[in-house]
Amino acid sequence: MKDQKQAAKPNQKDSPDDPPAPMSSPLDRFLARRILLVVTGGIAAYKAAELARLITKSGGLVRVAMTEAATRFITPLTFTSLTGQAVVTDLWDRVNADDNVIHVAWSQWAEIMITCPATANFIAKLAHGLADDFASCTSLAFQGPRLVAPAMNTGMYLNPATKSNLEILTKRGYRVLESPEGLLACGTIGAGRMAEVPMIAWEAARLLSPSLLKGRRVVVTGGATREPWDDIRFLSNRSSGLMGSALASAAWLLGAEVTLIAGLSATVPNTLPEGLNVQRVETCDDLLTAVAQALDGAWALVMNAAPADFKPIERIKGKIRKSGQQAPALTLTRTPDILKTLSPQKGQTIMVGFAAEDGEDLKSKARDKLNAKNLDYIAANRAGGQGDVFESDSISLTLMSSGGSEIDVGPYPKFQAAWELWHLLASGYGKIS
Ligand code: CTP
């Protein structure tokens, strides 16, 4: 097949209506997006202010609709100040003199509606189509993706009426967030707390993303393994795990079911979405076991981890002491090559390796690895020296396919590079037909 050499387009759009692809962070999904935030009357309303601020800071336009009860907990002025946008509390309010049916206008303006916090009463209204104030009228009129963050007392939350109302919403396509257990404002410890603000933001960002990978399960590995020498010391490498986390979160935003298998030392931000299945592993052998278990039925395996290639031949129990000893000899043995071991059983799973290379011939070394490990793709990038990928926030890579195609991606922030990679894989880039 003829070699194709192209560069991925920066700021690739997902559809003509979609703003540019995210740049450095998942929260960039909010850039220039129109969000209708419906705040109803519970103590968690103060957290809605934090959400409004977070989205606004990320470039989103947030209009807030409040119920009368919500205004008892937090003032409309708080939201106007945070968002720089109008806040409507009354069905008969007019933001501009020529506003007529403002609840309809707002429902048509918004790209997503977030009800946060959603009280038991408001959930019941949503489920049964009641519309007797501005917040419920505009909610009923809204036709786009809807996210609901319930918050209430445990008894109200567990009441079969509320449960059934939440089920109705889920069946109708609302994304209803779990209300985790915790200490509630009423003093009870139990379910009914509102989901944390960063989780609500993640879910909203997912609803604003194209569902490119919906229905697909992907496995991503990231970070370095640790190969213990004794109980204190280990061999490892400089892989930070940032690209693994970026790949996992980008896939999740694009609708995939994601397993992230990360080395213990990998930087896995604690704000990753809860929907992501994160497994931590220590050694290359553990990584092999975890990947082998996760692989079955996966649409893609993206092997971004940097497993150690060698390990001490034996793990010493306790701590090797230096007193009275000469420096001990450290004998190493090879660890298993995970991709090579698993590629014969990959079936339909797309297998993607990463090749961090130093020195000359980066691409030919990467292609040799693609062939030796029988991969569908390899992403070649530079390790060491100028453009070093390790511990960096950005990456420049060339995606090479088994069919002989090549495409440059970046230099981009790692999150954006991950976003582009998933688009390329989903498009079947460079596949031999
Ligand atoms: N890899 C693997 N198992 C290993 C080592 C690496 O599956 N024991 C995977 C990496 O996750 C990566 C690809 O193989 O996707 C290439 O890794 P790299 O470290 O660049 O190459 P190696 O195969 O380890 O060869 P070398 O270190 O000699 O360059």
Short mmCIF file of C-alpha atoms and ligand atoms in Angstrom, two decimals:
data_model
loop_
_atom_site.label_atom_id
_atom_site.label_comp_id
_atom_site.label_asym_id
_atom_site.label_seq_id
_atom_site.Cartn_x
_atom_site.Cartn_y
_atom_site.Cartn_z
CA MET A 1 0.00 0.00 0.00
CA LYS A 2 1.14 3.49 -0.81
CA ASP A 3 2.43 5.48 2.13
CA GLN A 4 0.10 8.30 3.00
CA LYS A 5 1.56 11.11 5.03
CA GLN A 6 -0.81 13.71 6.38
CA ALA A 7 -1.21 15.92 9.39
CA ALA A 8 -4.30 15.74 11.58
CA LYS A 9 -6.21 18.99 11.33
CA PRO A 10 -5.94 21.09 14.45
CA ASN A 11 -9.21 22.04 16.12
CA GLN A 12 -11.00 19.38 14.14
CA LYS A 13 -14.75 19.91 14.41
CA ASP A 14 -17.10 17.05 15.12
CA SER A 15 -19.97 18.59 13.21
CA PRO A 16 -20.55 21.96 11.57
CA ASP A 17 -22.34 23.14 14.72
CA ASP A 18 -19.67 21.92 17.07
CA PRO A 19 -17.09 24.37 18.41
CA PRO A 20 -13.40 23.49 18.05
CA ALA A 21 -12.15 20.29 19.65
CA PRO A 22 -10.99 20.56 23.25
CA MET A 23 -7.53 21.94 23.80
CA SER A 24 -5.85 21.25 27.08
CA SER A 25 -8.52 19.97 29.40
CA PRO A 26 -11.87 18.15 29.37
CA LEU A 27 -13.47 21.32 30.69
CA ASP A 28 -12.70 22.97 27.38
CA ARG A 29 -15.77 21.08 26.14
CA PHE A 30 -17.72 24.00 27.65
CA LEU A 31 -16.04 26.60 25.49
CA ALA A 32 -18.75 28.76 23.90
CA ARG A 33 -21.45 26.20 24.77
CA ARG A 34 -24.85 27.31 26.04
CA ILE A 35 -25.87 25.79 29.35
CA LEU A 36 -29.22 26.12 31.08
CA LEU A 37 -28.74 25.59 34.81
CA VAL A 38 -31.97 24.96 36.69
CA VAL A 39 -31.53 25.47 40.41
CA THR A 40 -34.25 24.16 42.71
CA GLY A 41 -34.82 24.59 46.42
CA GLY A 42 -32.41 22.54 48.48
CA ILE A 43 -29.41 23.42 50.60
CA ALA A 44 -27.13 22.02 47.88
CA ALA A 45 -28.14 25.08 45.82
CA TYR A 46 -24.97 26.77 47.03
CA LYS A 47 -22.98 24.12 45.18
CA ALA A 48 -24.77 25.09 41.97
CA ALA A 49 -22.96 28.43 42.30
CA GLU A 50 -19.65 26.55 42.22
CA LEU A 51 -20.78 24.67 39.13
CA ALA A 52 -21.89 27.88 37.41
CA ARG A 53 -18.50 29.40 38.17
CA LEU A 54 -16.57 26.37 36.93
CA ILE A 55 -18.44 26.25 33.64
CA THR A 56 -18.23 30.01 33.14
CA LYS A 57 -14.48 29.98 33.82
CA SER A 58 -14.17 27.22 31.24
CA GLY A 59 -15.74 29.47 28.63
CA GLY A 60 -19.36 28.28 28.84
CA LEU A 61 -22.39 30.57 28.77
CA VAL A 62 -24.61 29.77 31.73
CA ARG A 63 -28.18 30.99 32.11
CA VAL A 64 -29.75 30.18 35.46
CA ALA A 65 -33.42 29.44 36.09
CA MET A 66 -34.34 29.31 39.78
CA THR A 67 -37.42 28.12 41.57
CA GLU A 68 -38.84 30.39 44.23
CA ALA A 69 -37.65 27.90 46.88
CA ALA A 70 -34.10 28.03 45.49
CA THR A 71 -34.02 31.79 46.06
CA ARG A 72 -34.50 31.09 49.77
CA PHE A 73 -31.15 29.31 49.82
CA ILE A 74 -29.10 31.46 47.47
CA THR A 75 -29.78 34.73 45.73
CA PRO A 76 -30.17 35.27 41.98
CA LEU A 77 -27.52 37.99 42.35
CA THR A 78 -24.95 35.32 43.21
CA PHE A 79 -25.54 33.61 39.87
CA THR A 80 -25.71 36.83 37.87
CA SER A 81 -22.41 37.89 39.41
CA LEU A 82 -20.77 34.56 38.69
CA THR A 83 -22.04 34.04 35.17
CA GLY A 84 -22.49 37.57 33.87
CA GLN A 85 -25.81 36.34 32.47
CA ALA A 86 -29.42 36.96 33.34
CA VAL A 87 -31.11 34.85 36.00
CA VAL A 88 -34.85 34.20 35.78
CA THR A 89 -36.98 33.20 38.74
CA ASP A 90 -40.47 34.22 37.68
CA LEU A 91 -42.49 33.06 34.69
CA TRP A 92 -43.54 36.66 34.13
CA ASP A 93 -40.01 38.12 34.27
CA ARG A 94 -38.71 39.90 31.20
CA VAL A 95 -34.96 40.05 30.68
CA ASN A 96 -35.35 42.35 27.68
CA ALA A 97 -38.38 44.55 26.91
CA ASP A 98 -39.16 42.52 23.78
CA ASP A 99 -38.90 39.08 25.45
CA ASN A 100 -42.18 37.33 25.02
CA VAL A 101 -42.22 33.66 25.77
CA ILE A 102 -38.95 33.63 27.62
CA HIS A 103 -39.25 30.08 29.00
CA VAL A 104 -39.49 28.81 25.43
CA ALA A 105 -36.75 31.13 24.19
CA TRP A 106 -34.39 29.84 26.90
CA SER A 107 -35.23 26.21 26.20
CA GLN A 108 -34.38 26.81 22.54
CA TRP A 109 -31.20 28.73 23.33
CA ALA A 110 -29.64 26.05 25.52
CA GLU A 111 -27.60 23.09 24.27
CA ILE A 112 -27.84 21.23 27.58
CA MET A 113 -29.95 21.51 30.70
CA ILE A 114 -28.54 20.72 34.13
CA THR A 115 -30.94 20.49 37.06
CA CYS A 116 -28.77 21.01 40.11
CA PRO A 117 -29.77 20.44 42.78
CA ALA A 118 -32.93 18.59 41.83
CA THR A 119 -35.36 18.29 44.74
CA ALA A 120 -37.83 15.43 45.13
CA ASN A 121 -40.63 17.82 44.27
CA PHE A 122 -38.96 19.10 41.12
CA ILE A 123 -38.07 15.56 40.00
CA ALA A 124 -41.73 14.64 40.40
CA LYS A 125 -42.68 17.64 38.28
CA LEU A 126 -40.20 16.66 35.58
CA ALA A 127 -41.45 13.08 35.59
CA HIS A 128 -45.10 14.05 35.33
CA GLY A 129 -44.87 17.09 33.10
CA LEU A 130 -45.97 19.72 35.61
CA ALA A 131 -45.13 23.25 34.59
CA ASP A 132 -46.25 25.90 37.04
CA ASP A 133 -43.24 28.20 37.31
CA PHE A 134 -40.42 29.44 35.09
CA ALA A 135 -37.98 26.64 35.99
CA SER A 136 -40.47 23.84 35.32
CA CYS A 137 -41.90 25.49 32.17
CA THR A 138 -38.49 25.95 30.56
CA SER A 139 -37.49 22.42 31.67
CA LEU A 140 -40.57 20.94 30.03
CA ALA A 141 -39.96 22.87 26.83
CA PHE A 142 -36.28 21.90 26.59
CA GLN A 143 -35.52 19.12 24.11
CA GLY A 144 -31.74 18.56 24.30
CA PRO A 145 -29.56 16.46 26.62
CA ARG A 146 -30.65 16.65 30.25
CA LEU A 147 -28.63 16.04 33.38
CA VAL A 148 -30.19 15.77 36.82
CA ALA A 149 -28.31 15.89 40.12
CA PRO A 150 -30.77 14.89 42.86
CA ALA A 151 -30.19 16.13 46.41
CA MET A 152 -32.51 15.47 49.31
CA ASN A 153 -33.01 13.73 52.63
CA THR A 154 -32.43 9.96 52.59
CA GLY A 155 -36.07 9.10 53.30
CA MET A 156 -37.22 11.28 50.41
CA TYR A 157 -34.57 9.82 48.12
CA LEU A 158 -35.37 6.21 48.97
CA ASN A 159 -39.11 6.73 48.86
CA PRO A 160 -40.56 4.49 46.13
CA ALA A 161 -42.32 7.52 44.62
CA THR A 162 -39.00 9.34 44.12
CA LYS A 163 -37.29 6.18 42.92
CA SER A 164 -40.01 5.59 40.38
CA ASN A 165 -39.86 9.22 39.22
CA LEU A 166 -36.10 8.94 38.74
CA GLU A 167 -36.61 5.72 36.78
CA ILE A 168 -39.09 7.51 34.55
CA LEU A 169 -36.51 10.21 33.85
CA THR A 170 -33.79 7.66 33.12
CA LYS A 171 -36.10 5.80 30.72
CA ARG A 172 -36.79 9.07 28.93
CA GLY A 173 -33.11 9.64 28.34
CA TYR A 174 -32.25 11.95 31.22
CA ARG A 175 -28.81 11.33 32.71
CA VAL A 176 -29.64 10.96 36.39
CA LEU A 177 -26.63 11.09 38.69
CA GLU A 178 -26.37 8.87 41.74
CA SER A 179 -26.77 10.61 45.07
CA PRO A 180 -23.98 9.15 47.17
CA GLU A 181 -24.18 8.44 50.87
CA GLY A 182 -22.87 11.02 53.27
CA LEU A 183 -23.74 13.43 56.06
CA LEU A 184 -26.80 15.39 55.00
CA ALA A 185 -27.74 18.88 56.11
CA CYS A 186 -30.63 17.39 58.10
CA GLY A 187 -28.09 15.48 60.20
CA THR A 188 -28.86 12.06 58.69
CA ILE A 189 -26.09 9.91 57.28
CA GLY A 190 -27.33 8.19 54.16
CA ALA A 191 -28.00 8.45 50.46
CA GLY A 192 -29.28 11.71 49.04
CA ARG A 193 -26.20 13.94 48.94
CA MET A 194 -25.73 15.74 45.68
CA ALA A 195 -23.01 14.38 43.38
CA GLU A 196 -19.79 16.39 43.67
CA VAL A 197 -19.49 19.43 41.42
CA PRO A 198 -16.52 18.11 39.37
CA MET A 199 -18.53 14.94 38.64
CA ILE A 200 -21.49 17.00 37.46
CA ALA A 201 -19.12 18.98 35.23
CA TRP A 202 -17.63 15.76 33.78
CA GLU A 203 -21.08 14.37 33.02
CA ALA A 204 -22.18 17.63 31.42
CA ALA A 205 -19.00 17.72 29.33
CA ARG A 206 -19.76 14.15 28.21
CA LEU A 207 -23.28 15.11 27.16
CA LEU A 208 -21.82 17.98 25.16
CA SER A 209 -19.36 15.68 23.39
CA PRO A 210 -20.08 13.63 20.29
CA SER A 211 -20.97 10.01 21.15
CA LEU A 212 -18.32 8.76 18.77
CA LEU A 213 -17.40 5.75 20.91
CA LYS A 214 -20.81 5.00 22.41
CA GLY A 215 -21.39 1.28 22.84
CA ARG A 216 -17.66 0.56 22.60
CA ARG A 217 -15.49 -0.70 25.41
CA VAL A 218 -11.89 0.44 25.46
CA VAL A 219 -8.91 -0.50 27.56
CA VAL A 220 -6.18 2.07 28.14
CA THR A 221 -2.96 1.52 30.03
CA GLY A 222 -0.77 4.30 31.38
CA GLY A 223 2.22 5.10 33.54
CA ALA A 224 5.20 3.05 34.57
CA THR A 225 5.34 -0.28 36.34
CA ARG A 226 7.47 -0.79 39.44
CA GLU A 227 9.62 -3.88 39.67
CA PRO A 228 10.50 -4.43 43.33
CA TRP A 229 14.02 -5.27 44.36
CA ASP A 230 13.23 -5.35 48.07
CA ASP A 231 10.25 -4.06 50.04
CA ILE A 232 11.53 -0.50 49.77
CA ARG A 233 13.25 -0.22 46.40
CA PHE A 234 12.09 -0.74 42.86
CA LEU A 235 13.08 -0.27 39.23
CA SER A 236 10.85 2.01 37.20
CA ASN A 237 10.95 4.68 34.51
CA ARG A 238 9.90 8.28 33.91
CA SER A 239 6.46 7.68 32.42
CA SER A 240 4.07 10.04 34.27
CA GLY A 241 0.78 8.43 33.27
CA LEU A 242 -0.58 11.77 32.04
CA MET A 243 -1.16 10.54 28.49
CA GLY A 244 -2.90 7.39 29.79
CA SER A 245 -5.28 9.53 31.85
CA ALA A 246 -5.84 11.85 28.89
CA LEU A 247 -6.63 8.88 26.62
CA ALA A 248 -9.01 7.38 29.18
CA SER A 249 -10.88 10.59 29.92
CA ALA A 250 -11.15 11.54 26.23
CA ALA A 251 -12.59 8.10 25.40
CA TRP A 252 -15.06 8.39 28.27
CA LEU A 253 -16.18 11.84 27.11
CA LEU A 254 -16.68 10.39 23.64
CA GLY A 255 -19.11 7.87 25.13
CA ALA A 256 -16.94 4.77 25.57
CA GLU A 257 -16.99 2.39 28.50
CA VAL A 258 -13.42 2.74 29.73
CA THR A 259 -11.02 0.65 31.78
CA LEU A 260 -7.85 2.52 32.71
CA ILE A 261 -5.10 0.27 34.00
CA ALA A 262 -2.41 2.46 35.48
CA GLY A 263 0.90 1.88 37.19
CA LEU A 264 1.04 2.73 40.89
CA SER A 265 3.26 5.73 40.30
CA ALA A 266 1.13 7.05 37.43
CA THR A 267 -0.41 10.46 37.96
CA VAL A 268 -4.10 9.71 37.83
CA PRO A 269 -5.91 12.96 38.57
CA ASN A 270 -8.40 12.49 41.39
CA THR A 271 -10.96 14.36 39.37
CA LEU A 272 -11.32 11.64 36.73
CA PRO A 273 -14.97 10.79 36.06
CA GLU A 274 -16.46 8.24 38.42
CA GLY A 275 -17.80 6.27 35.48
CA LEU A 276 -14.27 5.31 34.54
CA ASN A 277 -13.07 1.93 35.78
CA VAL A 278 -9.58 2.60 37.16
CA GLN A 279 -7.36 -0.31 38.15
CA ARG A 280 -3.93 0.23 39.68
CA VAL A 281 -1.18 -2.32 39.11
CA GLU A 282 2.36 -2.56 40.38
CA THR A 283 4.47 -4.81 38.17
CA CYS A 284 4.65 -5.73 34.50
CA ASP A 285 3.32 -9.19 35.39
CA ASP A 286 0.32 -7.59 37.16
CA LEU A 287 -0.24 -5.39 34.13
CA LEU A 288 -0.22 -8.41 31.82
CA THR A 289 -2.80 -10.17 34.00
CA ALA A 290 -5.05 -7.09 34.21
CA VAL A 291 -4.90 -6.36 30.46
CA ALA A 292 -5.53 -10.02 29.58
CA GLN A 293 -8.64 -9.98 31.78
CA ALA A 294 -9.95 -6.70 30.39
CA LEU A 295 -9.25 -7.46 26.74
CA ASP A 296 -12.07 -9.84 25.95
CA GLY A 297 -14.70 -8.04 23.85
CA ALA A 298 -12.90 -4.69 23.96
CA TRP A 299 -13.14 -2.59 20.82
CA ALA A 300 -9.63 -1.22 21.35
CA LEU A 301 -6.62 -1.62 23.57
CA VAL A 302 -4.39 1.44 23.71
CA MET A 303 -1.19 0.41 25.40
CA ASN A 304 0.31 3.68 26.55
CA ALA A 305 1.93 2.26 29.69
CA ALA A 306 5.67 2.03 29.91
CA PRO A 307 6.15 -1.37 31.53
CA ALA A 308 9.63 -2.01 32.82
CA ASP A 309 11.45 -4.36 30.44
CA PHE A 310 13.59 -5.86 33.18
CA LYS A 311 13.01 -6.83 36.78
CA PRO A 312 15.27 -8.01 39.60
CA ILE A 313 15.60 -11.76 39.38
CA GLU A 314 14.36 -12.11 42.92
CA ARG A 315 12.40 -9.87 45.28
CA ILE A 316 14.22 -9.64 48.59
CA LYS A 317 11.98 -9.67 51.66
CA GLY A 318 12.39 -6.67 53.97
CA LYS A 319 15.01 -3.98 53.36
CA ILE A 320 18.49 -4.65 52.05
CA ARG A 321 20.82 -3.05 54.62
CA LYS A 322 24.02 -1.35 53.62
CA SER A 323 25.81 -1.87 56.96
CA GLY A 324 28.72 -4.26 56.76
CA GLN A 325 27.97 -5.14 53.18
CA GLN A 326 29.58 -4.38 49.92
CA ALA A 327 27.18 -2.99 47.33
CA PRO A 328 24.97 -5.98 46.48
CA ALA A 329 24.80 -7.26 42.93
CA LEU A 330 21.50 -6.73 41.16
CA THR A 331 20.72 -9.36 38.58
CA LEU A 332 17.91 -8.63 36.18
CA THR A 333 15.65 -10.76 34.08
CA ARG A 334 13.24 -9.86 31.26
CA THR A 335 9.60 -9.06 31.96
CA PRO A 336 6.93 -10.37 29.58
CA ASP A 337 6.19 -8.32 26.48
CA ILE A 338 2.50 -7.70 27.06
CA LEU A 339 1.51 -6.73 23.53
CA LYS A 340 3.48 -9.57 21.98
CA THR A 341 1.93 -12.03 24.42
CA LEU A 342 -1.63 -10.86 23.86
CA SER A 343 -1.73 -9.93 20.18
CA PRO A 344 -2.23 -13.54 18.97
CA GLN A 345 -5.54 -13.58 20.87
CA LYS A 346 -6.70 -10.06 19.99
CA GLY A 347 -9.54 -11.14 17.70
CA GLN A 348 -11.42 -8.03 16.53
CA THR A 349 -9.83 -5.77 19.15
CA ILE A 350 -7.85 -2.90 17.65
CA MET A 351 -4.41 -2.98 19.26
CA VAL A 352 -2.49 0.25 19.53
CA GLY A 353 1.02 0.50 20.89
CA PHE A 354 3.08 3.54 21.77
CA ALA A 355 6.75 3.78 20.91
CA ALA A 356 8.78 6.34 22.81
CA GLU A 357 12.08 6.45 20.95
CA ASP A 358 15.30 8.33 21.38
CA GLY A 359 17.96 9.01 18.78
CA GLU A 360 17.58 8.65 15.03
CA ASP A 361 15.11 6.62 12.96
CA LEU A 362 12.17 7.18 15.30
CA LYS A 363 9.64 6.08 12.72
CA SER A 364 11.46 3.04 11.41
CA LYS A 365 12.04 1.81 15.00
CA ALA A 366 8.35 2.34 15.72
CA ARG A 367 7.30 0.48 12.56
CA ASP A 368 9.56 -2.42 13.50
CA LYS A 369 7.73 -2.62 16.84
CA LEU A 370 4.34 -2.44 15.11
CA ASN A 371 5.33 -5.44 12.98
CA ALA A 372 7.09 -7.41 15.72
CA LYS A 373 4.11 -7.06 18.07
CA ASN A 374 1.51 -7.60 15.32
CA LEU A 375 -0.31 -4.34 16.10
CA ASP A 376 -2.93 -2.42 14.15
CA TYR A 377 -1.34 0.92 15.00
CA ILE A 378 1.61 2.41 16.76
CA ALA A 379 1.98 5.98 17.97
CA ALA A 380 5.59 7.04 17.65
CA ASN A 381 6.86 9.83 19.87
CA ARG A 382 10.12 11.15 21.13
CA ALA A 383 11.68 10.19 24.46
CA GLY A 384 14.59 12.20 25.82
CA GLY A 385 16.17 15.35 24.42
CA GLN A 386 14.14 18.01 22.63
CA GLY A 387 10.43 17.17 22.43
CA ASP A 388 10.74 14.61 25.24
CA VAL A 389 7.30 13.17 25.95
CA PHE A 390 7.97 12.13 29.55
CA GLU A 391 6.49 14.30 32.32
CA SER A 392 5.42 16.82 29.68
CA ASP A 393 1.92 18.29 29.27
CA SER A 394 2.16 18.12 25.50
CA ILE A 395 2.97 15.53 22.90
CA SER A 396 3.78 15.28 19.26
CA LEU A 397 3.27 11.89 17.66
CA THR A 398 2.92 10.04 14.41
CA LEU A 399 0.17 7.44 14.21
CA MET A 400 1.30 4.62 11.94
CA SER A 401 -1.07 1.93 10.72
CA SER A 402 -0.32 -1.68 9.83
CA GLY A 403 -1.52 -0.75 6.34
CA GLY A 404 1.42 1.61 5.92
CA SER A 405 -0.31 4.95 6.50
CA GLU A 406 1.13 7.66 8.71
CA ILE A 407 -0.37 10.80 10.17
CA ASP A 408 1.19 13.46 12.39
CA VAL A 409 -0.74 14.59 15.45
CA GLY A 410 0.39 17.64 17.39
CA PRO A 411 2.30 19.07 19.04
CA TYR A 412 -0.78 19.32 21.21
CA PRO A 413 -1.63 19.24 24.87
CA LYS A 414 -1.94 15.55 25.73
CA PHE A 415 -5.71 15.74 26.12
CA GLN A 416 -6.16 17.12 22.64
CA ALA A 417 -3.77 14.58 21.14
CA ALA A 418 -5.82 11.83 22.84
CA TRP A 419 -9.01 13.32 21.43
CA GLU A 420 -7.55 13.31 17.91
CA LEU A 421 -6.29 9.75 18.28
CA TRP A 422 -9.74 8.42 19.15
CA HIS A 423 -11.19 10.23 16.15
CA LEU A 424 -8.58 8.63 13.90
CA LEU A 425 -9.17 5.16 15.33
CA ALA A 426 -12.95 5.52 15.12
CA SER A 427 -12.65 6.59 11.48
CA GLY A 428 -10.71 3.40 10.74
CA TYR A 429 -7.76 5.53 9.66
CA GLY A 430 -5.29 3.72 7.40
CA LYS A 431 -7.07 0.37 7.54
CA ILE A 432 -6.62 -1.95 4.61
CA SER A 433 -10.08 -2.57 3.21
N1 CTP B 1 5.18 -2.94 25.93
C1 CTP B 1 4.61 -4.13 26.32
N2 CTP B 1 5.28 -4.94 27.19
C2 CTP B 1 6.49 -4.61 27.63
C3 CTP B 1 7.12 -3.41 27.21
C4 CTP B 1 6.41 -2.59 26.34
O1 CTP B 1 3.51 -4.44 25.90
N3 CTP B 1 7.12 -5.40 28.46
C5 CTP B 1 4.42 -2.07 25.01
C6 CTP B 1 4.36 -0.61 25.45
O2 CTP B 1 3.24 -0.38 26.28
C7 CTP B 1 4.24 0.11 24.14
C8 CTP B 1 5.00 -0.77 23.16
O3 CTP B 1 5.08 -2.07 23.78
O4 CTP B 1 2.92 0.20 23.69
C9 CTP B 1 6.39 -0.30 22.86
O5 CTP B 1 7.08 -0.07 24.08
P1 CTP B 1 8.57 0.47 24.09
O6 CTP B 1 9.01 0.63 25.51
O7 CTP B 1 8.68 1.64 23.18
O8 CTP B 1 9.36 -0.70 23.38
P2 CTP B 1 9.84 -2.09 23.88
O9 CTP B 1 9.03 -3.13 23.19
O10 CTP B 1 9.87 -2.14 25.36
O11 CTP B 1 11.32 -2.13 23.27
P3 CTP B 1 12.59 -1.20 23.64
O12 CTP B 1 12.47 -0.88 25.11
O13 CTP B 1 13.74 -2.08 23.34
O14 CTP B 1 12.53 0.01 22.78
#
